[in-house]
Amino acid sequence: MKIKKAHLVGIALVLVVSFVGEFLSRYLPQLGAESLAMIIGILLGNTIFTDSKYGAGIKWSEKYPIEIGIALLGSTLTFKTLSKLGLNGVAFIIINMILVITTVFLLGKYLFKVDSQSTMLMGAGNAVCGSSAIAAVAPAIQAKDDDRRTAVATVSLTGMLLLLTLPTLSHFFFGDNNLLRGALVGGTVQSVGQVVGTASLINSNVVTYATLFKLLRVIMLVFVVVLFAYLAKRDRIKAGTEAADAKAGKITILPWYIIVFAVLIIVNSLAALPSSVHQFSHTISSFFGVVNLAAIGLNLKWTVIKKSGVKFLSFGFVVGASQVILALILIKIFF
């Protein structure tokens, strides 16, 4: 995690792109700072800033800040979130996440023929919290960097489409019912920032409800990482790429930031942390999310995008549409 001299120029570039994304998001709130930073990064990384001297710093920015952001996010959450949503709200989110992950696995295996690691990244990104979930799952399943970047880009683009369509769609199905509109937004949109951005296009009450539903999905991140780590290890054992005497039931040690994330949730639930800590953690976590997308954009080359092609983007968009359909059905059932 130590910053070396060779990292400085790349880190500086990532920070500039991140701040530009934050600035432009004031005028384009419907896109959000994360999406803008990623788009700017892709454009600049494939045109002006292609020199290898930026590579080390960009790669550093892609890995370490988001880990700190994920860890700090735990201090903004509490198990009291569960009680605020009630049994129906909790059941809706948990069942919705299970169905989304199952749908992603089925579509990836049988329709789009995507490898299991990419499928897990897509499942985590869509079911939990976008790029943060992908960043948490990737090392646990030993995913390739290019697969991680492609998954982040696809999930982020899908989130942008939902951001632009859900305000109208939620009104069509649920009228002015803020709780149900919040459930749809909070239960489907990928990143925390995109959830808030989407809900803010409706009204402040929907922002509150959508955020609560989204935070419950974020709390489930630990369980998703454990599950996917187990599945990935089992696949490696079956393929003969894991040690011959390894046990399929043994889980790879969780990354430090997932452990800190879980500990902070417990601490904040038992003894509420000061609001200043919540605000600081939320601000840093949100900005590091923008930094992560800026770095991924700068590192995501046209060749990788071309390689993933229409198939992977179609996979992402079909998953996004499936999420919305599943959420609509479950909302009708539980509410």
Short mmCIF file of C-alpha atoms in Angstrom, two decimals:
data_model
loop_
_atom_site.label_atom_id
_atom_site.label_comp_id
_atom_site.label_asym_id
_atom_site.label_seq_id
_atom_site.Cartn_x
_atom_site.Cartn_y
_atom_site.Cartn_z
CA MET A 1 0.00 0.00 0.00
CA LYS A 2 3.06 2.25 0.30
CA ILE A 3 3.14 5.08 -2.23
CA LYS A 4 6.35 5.17 -4.23
CA LYS A 5 7.75 7.99 -6.34
CA ALA A 6 6.76 6.12 -9.52
CA HIS A 7 3.12 6.20 -8.34
CA LEU A 8 2.82 9.97 -7.94
CA VAL A 9 2.15 11.07 -11.53
CA GLY A 10 -0.52 8.38 -12.04
CA ILE A 11 -2.20 9.11 -8.70
CA ALA A 12 -2.25 12.82 -9.55
CA LEU A 13 -3.94 12.08 -12.87
CA VAL A 14 -6.57 9.90 -11.16
CA LEU A 15 -7.28 12.63 -8.58
CA VAL A 16 -7.72 15.26 -11.29
CA VAL A 17 -10.18 13.04 -13.17
CA SER A 18 -12.00 12.32 -9.88
CA PHE A 19 -12.35 16.00 -8.98
CA VAL A 20 -13.53 16.82 -12.51
CA GLY A 21 -16.13 14.06 -12.19
CA GLU A 22 -17.26 15.49 -8.83
CA PHE A 23 -17.47 19.01 -10.29
CA LEU A 24 -19.41 17.99 -13.39
CA SER A 25 -21.85 15.94 -11.31
CA ARG A 26 -23.23 19.21 -9.91
CA TYR A 27 -24.49 20.01 -13.39
CA LEU A 28 -25.22 16.44 -14.44
CA PRO A 29 -26.64 14.85 -11.26
CA GLN A 30 -28.53 12.30 -13.32
CA LEU A 31 -25.18 10.69 -14.22
CA GLY A 32 -23.34 11.06 -10.93
CA ALA A 33 -19.65 11.60 -10.14
CA GLU A 34 -18.73 7.90 -10.36
CA SER A 35 -20.11 7.40 -13.87
CA LEU A 36 -18.68 10.70 -15.10
CA ALA A 37 -15.23 9.90 -13.70
CA MET A 38 -15.27 6.50 -15.39
CA ILE A 39 -16.35 7.90 -18.76
CA ILE A 40 -13.75 10.69 -18.63
CA GLY A 41 -11.13 8.14 -17.58
CA ILE A 42 -11.92 5.82 -20.51
CA LEU A 43 -11.70 8.70 -22.98
CA LEU A 44 -8.45 10.13 -21.61
CA GLY A 45 -6.81 6.77 -20.92
CA ASN A 46 -7.25 5.71 -24.53
CA THR A 47 -6.24 8.99 -26.16
CA ILE A 48 -4.06 11.51 -24.29
CA PHE A 49 -2.69 9.67 -21.26
CA THR A 50 -1.47 6.43 -22.78
CA ASP A 51 2.15 6.75 -21.60
CA SER A 52 3.32 3.87 -19.39
CA LYS A 53 4.59 6.33 -16.76
CA TYR A 54 1.01 6.72 -15.49
CA GLY A 55 0.43 2.98 -15.19
CA ALA A 56 1.82 2.28 -11.70
CA GLY A 57 -0.05 5.14 -10.05
CA ILE A 58 -3.32 4.36 -11.82
CA LYS A 59 -3.09 0.71 -10.79
CA TRP A 60 -2.37 1.75 -7.18
CA SER A 61 -5.40 4.08 -7.22
CA GLU A 62 -7.54 1.29 -8.59
CA LYS A 63 -6.75 -1.04 -5.70
CA TYR A 64 -6.08 0.65 -2.36
CA PRO A 65 -8.43 3.65 -1.93
CA ILE A 66 -11.55 1.54 -2.55
CA GLU A 67 -10.41 -0.93 0.10
CA ILE A 68 -10.31 1.90 2.66
CA GLY A 69 -13.67 3.14 1.38
CA ILE A 70 -15.30 -0.28 1.82
CA ALA A 71 -13.88 -0.60 5.35
CA LEU A 72 -15.10 2.88 6.38
CA LEU A 73 -18.55 2.21 4.93
CA GLY A 74 -19.13 -0.17 7.84
CA SER A 75 -19.09 2.74 10.31
CA THR A 76 -22.06 4.33 8.52
CA LEU A 77 -24.23 1.20 8.90
CA THR A 78 -26.08 -0.40 11.78
CA PHE A 79 -28.28 -3.43 12.29
CA LYS A 80 -31.04 -1.00 13.30
CA THR A 81 -31.48 -0.53 9.57
CA LEU A 82 -33.23 -3.91 9.59
CA SER A 83 -35.87 -2.78 12.09
CA LYS A 84 -36.60 0.39 10.12
CA LEU A 85 -37.57 -1.66 7.06
CA GLY A 86 -39.63 -4.24 8.94
CA LEU A 87 -39.85 -7.95 8.21
CA ASN A 88 -41.38 -7.40 4.78
CA GLY A 89 -38.60 -5.02 3.75
CA VAL A 90 -35.87 -7.37 4.98
CA ALA A 91 -37.49 -10.37 3.27
CA PHE A 92 -37.83 -8.39 0.03
CA ILE A 93 -34.14 -7.48 -0.07
CA ILE A 94 -32.79 -10.90 0.92
CA ILE A 95 -35.01 -12.86 -1.49
CA ASN A 96 -34.38 -10.30 -4.23
CA MET A 97 -30.61 -10.66 -3.80
CA ILE A 98 -30.81 -14.45 -3.89
CA LEU A 99 -32.92 -14.36 -7.05
CA VAL A 100 -30.65 -11.81 -8.73
CA ILE A 101 -27.52 -13.88 -8.02
CA THR A 102 -29.27 -17.04 -9.21
CA THR A 103 -30.45 -15.27 -12.37
CA VAL A 104 -26.94 -13.97 -13.09
CA PHE A 105 -25.48 -17.47 -12.70
CA LEU A 106 -28.11 -19.04 -14.97
CA LEU A 107 -27.79 -16.35 -17.65
CA GLY A 108 -24.00 -16.42 -17.50
CA LYS A 109 -23.75 -20.19 -17.76
CA TYR A 110 -26.50 -21.10 -20.22
CA LEU A 111 -27.30 -18.02 -22.31
CA PHE A 112 -24.17 -15.84 -22.54
CA LYS A 113 -21.56 -18.56 -21.86
CA VAL A 114 -19.51 -16.35 -19.53
CA ASP A 115 -16.81 -17.84 -17.27
CA SER A 116 -17.65 -18.40 -13.61
CA GLN A 117 -15.38 -15.66 -12.25
CA SER A 118 -16.93 -12.98 -14.46
CA THR A 119 -20.36 -14.30 -13.50
CA MET A 120 -19.55 -13.95 -9.80
CA LEU A 121 -18.30 -10.39 -10.31
CA MET A 122 -21.51 -9.50 -12.16
CA GLY A 123 -23.58 -11.19 -9.47
CA ALA A 124 -21.88 -9.25 -6.68
CA GLY A 125 -21.98 -5.94 -8.53
CA ASN A 126 -25.66 -6.17 -9.38
CA ALA A 127 -26.94 -7.81 -6.20
CA VAL A 128 -24.95 -5.78 -3.66
CA CYS A 129 -23.30 -2.44 -4.37
CA GLY A 130 -21.71 -2.06 -7.79
CA SER A 131 -17.99 -1.43 -8.05
CA SER A 132 -17.41 -1.70 -4.29
CA ALA A 133 -18.82 -5.24 -4.23
CA ILE A 134 -16.81 -6.20 -7.31
CA ALA A 135 -13.65 -4.81 -5.68
CA ALA A 136 -14.40 -6.84 -2.53
CA VAL A 137 -15.16 -10.10 -4.34
CA ALA A 138 -12.39 -9.96 -6.98
CA PRO A 139 -9.43 -10.87 -4.72
CA ALA A 140 -11.48 -13.47 -2.84
CA ILE A 141 -12.13 -15.38 -6.07
CA GLN A 142 -8.74 -14.56 -7.65
CA ALA A 143 -10.35 -12.75 -10.57
CA LYS A 144 -8.23 -11.27 -13.36
CA ASP A 145 -7.81 -7.48 -13.47
CA ASP A 146 -9.29 -7.18 -16.96
CA ASP A 147 -12.35 -9.22 -15.92
CA ARG A 148 -12.80 -6.97 -12.88
CA ARG A 149 -12.55 -3.79 -14.94
CA THR A 150 -14.98 -5.07 -17.57
CA ALA A 151 -17.47 -6.09 -14.88
CA VAL A 152 -17.23 -2.69 -13.18
CA ALA A 153 -17.73 -0.84 -16.46
CA THR A 154 -20.70 -3.02 -17.43
CA VAL A 155 -22.39 -2.74 -14.03
CA SER A 156 -21.81 1.03 -13.94
CA LEU A 157 -23.30 1.49 -17.41
CA THR A 158 -26.30 -0.61 -16.41
CA GLY A 159 -26.70 1.55 -13.32
CA MET A 160 -26.72 4.66 -15.51
CA LEU A 161 -29.55 3.22 -17.59
CA LEU A 162 -31.55 2.44 -14.44
CA LEU A 163 -30.85 5.92 -13.11
CA LEU A 164 -32.38 7.44 -16.24
CA THR A 165 -35.42 5.13 -16.45
CA LEU A 166 -36.49 4.20 -12.89
CA PRO A 167 -37.96 7.58 -11.86
CA THR A 168 -40.53 7.31 -14.65
CA LEU A 169 -40.96 3.56 -14.31
CA SER A 170 -41.52 3.75 -10.54
CA HIS A 171 -44.24 6.38 -11.01
CA PHE A 172 -45.93 4.25 -13.66
CA PHE A 173 -46.17 1.22 -11.35
CA PHE A 174 -46.50 2.80 -7.91
CA GLY A 175 -47.81 6.32 -8.46
CA ASP A 176 -46.82 8.58 -5.55
CA ASN A 177 -46.17 5.77 -3.04
CA ASN A 178 -42.74 6.82 -1.77
CA LEU A 179 -42.07 3.58 0.12
CA LEU A 180 -42.61 1.37 -2.93
CA ARG A 181 -40.70 3.69 -5.24
CA GLY A 182 -37.86 3.68 -2.72
CA ALA A 183 -37.96 -0.13 -2.58
CA LEU A 184 -37.66 -0.33 -6.38
CA VAL A 185 -34.74 2.10 -6.55
CA GLY A 186 -32.94 0.84 -3.44
CA GLY A 187 -33.48 -2.79 -4.40
CA THR A 188 -32.16 -2.58 -7.96
CA VAL A 189 -29.73 0.27 -8.64
CA GLN A 190 -26.11 -0.83 -8.29
CA SER A 191 -23.93 1.69 -6.43
CA VAL A 192 -24.87 3.73 -3.35
CA GLY A 193 -24.17 6.96 -5.23
CA GLN A 194 -26.40 5.96 -8.13
CA VAL A 195 -29.19 5.00 -5.70
CA VAL A 196 -29.11 8.45 -4.11
CA GLY A 197 -28.86 10.11 -7.52
CA THR A 198 -31.82 8.16 -8.91
CA ALA A 199 -34.00 8.72 -5.84
CA SER A 200 -33.17 12.43 -5.74
CA LEU A 201 -34.73 12.76 -9.19
CA ILE A 202 -38.01 11.71 -7.55
CA ASN A 203 -38.17 13.36 -4.10
CA SER A 204 -36.43 13.51 -0.71
CA ASN A 205 -38.72 10.91 0.90
CA VAL A 206 -37.82 8.38 -1.77
CA VAL A 207 -34.14 9.16 -1.10
CA THR A 208 -34.63 8.14 2.54
CA TYR A 209 -36.45 4.88 1.77
CA ALA A 210 -34.18 3.95 -1.14
CA THR A 211 -31.08 4.52 0.99
CA LEU A 212 -32.40 2.23 3.74
CA PHE A 213 -33.12 -0.57 1.27
CA LYS A 214 -29.71 -0.08 -0.33
CA LEU A 215 -27.86 -0.13 3.01
CA LEU A 216 -29.39 -3.50 3.81
CA ARG A 217 -27.94 -4.82 0.55
CA VAL A 218 -24.55 -3.39 1.54
CA ILE A 219 -24.72 -5.12 4.93
CA MET A 220 -25.09 -8.43 3.06
CA LEU A 221 -21.73 -7.86 1.32
CA VAL A 222 -19.82 -9.97 3.84
CA PHE A 223 -22.03 -13.01 3.22
CA VAL A 224 -21.73 -12.65 -0.56
CA VAL A 225 -17.92 -12.46 -0.38
CA VAL A 226 -17.80 -15.59 1.81
CA LEU A 227 -20.16 -17.47 -0.52
CA PHE A 228 -18.29 -16.58 -3.71
CA ALA A 229 -14.89 -17.30 -2.11
CA TYR A 230 -16.17 -20.78 -1.28
CA LEU A 231 -17.59 -21.37 -4.77
CA ALA A 232 -14.41 -20.13 -6.46
CA LYS A 233 -12.21 -22.35 -4.30
CA ARG A 234 -14.45 -25.34 -5.02
CA ASP A 235 -14.19 -24.65 -8.76
CA ARG A 236 -10.39 -24.46 -8.56
CA ILE A 237 -10.25 -27.77 -6.69
CA LYS A 238 -12.45 -29.43 -9.30
CA ALA A 239 -10.26 -28.02 -12.05
CA GLY A 240 -7.13 -29.26 -10.31
CA THR A 241 -5.62 -25.79 -9.93
CA GLU A 242 -5.83 -25.84 -6.13
CA ALA A 243 -3.58 -27.93 -3.88
CA ALA A 244 -4.55 -31.59 -4.12
CA ASP A 245 -5.07 -31.97 -0.40
CA ALA A 246 -7.11 -28.77 -0.03
CA LYS A 247 -10.54 -29.10 1.46
CA ALA A 248 -13.47 -27.72 -0.47
CA GLY A 249 -15.09 -26.47 2.70
CA LYS A 250 -12.13 -24.29 3.63
CA ILE A 251 -12.71 -20.61 2.94
CA THR A 252 -9.94 -18.31 1.79
CA ILE A 253 -9.19 -15.71 4.50
CA LEU A 254 -11.33 -12.63 3.93
CA PRO A 255 -9.61 -9.40 2.87
CA TRP A 256 -8.78 -7.06 5.77
CA TYR A 257 -11.27 -4.42 4.65
CA ILE A 258 -14.20 -6.86 4.73
CA ILE A 259 -13.28 -7.83 8.28
CA VAL A 260 -13.01 -4.16 9.32
CA PHE A 261 -16.29 -3.44 7.51
CA ALA A 262 -18.07 -6.14 9.55
CA VAL A 263 -16.44 -5.09 12.84
CA LEU A 264 -17.44 -1.44 12.35
CA ILE A 265 -21.05 -2.42 11.69
CA ILE A 266 -21.09 -4.38 14.96
CA VAL A 267 -19.42 -1.54 16.91
CA ASN A 268 -21.78 1.04 15.45
CA SER A 269 -24.77 -1.18 16.28
CA LEU A 270 -23.73 -1.75 19.91
CA ALA A 271 -22.50 1.77 20.67
CA ALA A 272 -23.54 4.38 18.13
CA LEU A 273 -20.56 6.24 16.73
CA PRO A 274 -20.73 10.07 16.65
CA SER A 275 -22.46 11.65 13.67
CA SER A 276 -19.16 13.36 12.76
CA VAL A 277 -17.61 9.91 12.28
CA HIS A 278 -20.55 8.85 10.10
CA GLN A 279 -20.22 11.97 7.96
CA PHE A 280 -16.44 11.65 7.61
CA SER A 281 -16.64 7.97 6.70
CA HIS A 282 -19.46 8.55 4.21
CA THR A 283 -17.58 11.42 2.52
CA ILE A 284 -14.31 9.51 2.25
CA SER A 285 -16.02 6.29 1.16
CA SER A 286 -17.99 8.11 -1.55
CA PHE A 287 -14.95 9.95 -2.88
CA PHE A 288 -12.80 6.82 -2.93
CA GLY A 289 -15.58 5.19 -4.94
CA VAL A 290 -15.17 7.98 -7.51
CA VAL A 291 -11.38 7.50 -7.43
CA ASN A 292 -11.83 3.79 -8.08
CA LEU A 293 -14.04 4.41 -11.12
CA ALA A 294 -11.67 7.10 -12.45
CA ALA A 295 -8.72 4.70 -12.19
CA ILE A 296 -10.66 1.85 -13.76
CA GLY A 297 -11.67 4.13 -16.62
CA LEU A 298 -8.06 5.21 -17.20
CA ASN A 299 -6.94 1.57 -17.15
CA LEU A 300 -9.77 0.19 -19.28
CA LYS A 301 -8.43 0.01 -22.83
CA TRP A 302 -10.43 -0.23 -26.04
CA THR A 303 -8.93 -3.66 -26.66
CA VAL A 304 -10.45 -4.98 -23.43
CA ILE A 305 -13.81 -3.38 -24.21
CA LYS A 306 -13.68 -4.81 -27.74
CA LYS A 307 -12.74 -8.23 -26.40
CA SER A 308 -15.73 -8.31 -24.05
CA GLY A 309 -17.82 -7.04 -26.92
CA VAL A 310 -21.55 -6.89 -27.35
CA LYS A 311 -22.01 -10.22 -25.56
CA PHE A 312 -20.83 -8.99 -22.15
CA LEU A 313 -22.65 -5.67 -22.41
CA SER A 314 -25.81 -7.54 -23.41
CA PHE A 315 -25.29 -9.81 -20.41
CA GLY A 316 -25.17 -6.77 -18.14
CA PHE A 317 -28.22 -5.10 -19.60
CA VAL A 318 -30.30 -8.30 -19.51
CA VAL A 319 -29.31 -8.77 -15.86
CA GLY A 320 -30.34 -5.18 -15.12
CA ALA A 321 -33.72 -5.68 -16.78
CA SER A 322 -34.18 -8.95 -14.88
CA GLN A 323 -33.42 -7.15 -11.60
CA VAL A 324 -36.17 -4.64 -12.23
CA ILE A 325 -38.71 -7.32 -13.19
CA LEU A 326 -37.88 -9.41 -10.11
CA ALA A 327 -38.10 -6.37 -7.85
CA LEU A 328 -41.48 -5.36 -9.26
CA ILE A 329 -42.86 -8.85 -8.67
CA LEU A 330 -41.49 -9.07 -5.12
CA ILE A 331 -42.72 -5.59 -4.21
CA LYS A 332 -46.22 -6.64 -5.27
CA ILE A 333 -45.88 -9.76 -3.10
CA PHE A 334 -44.40 -8.23 0.05
CA PHE A 335 -46.06 -4.82 0.10
#
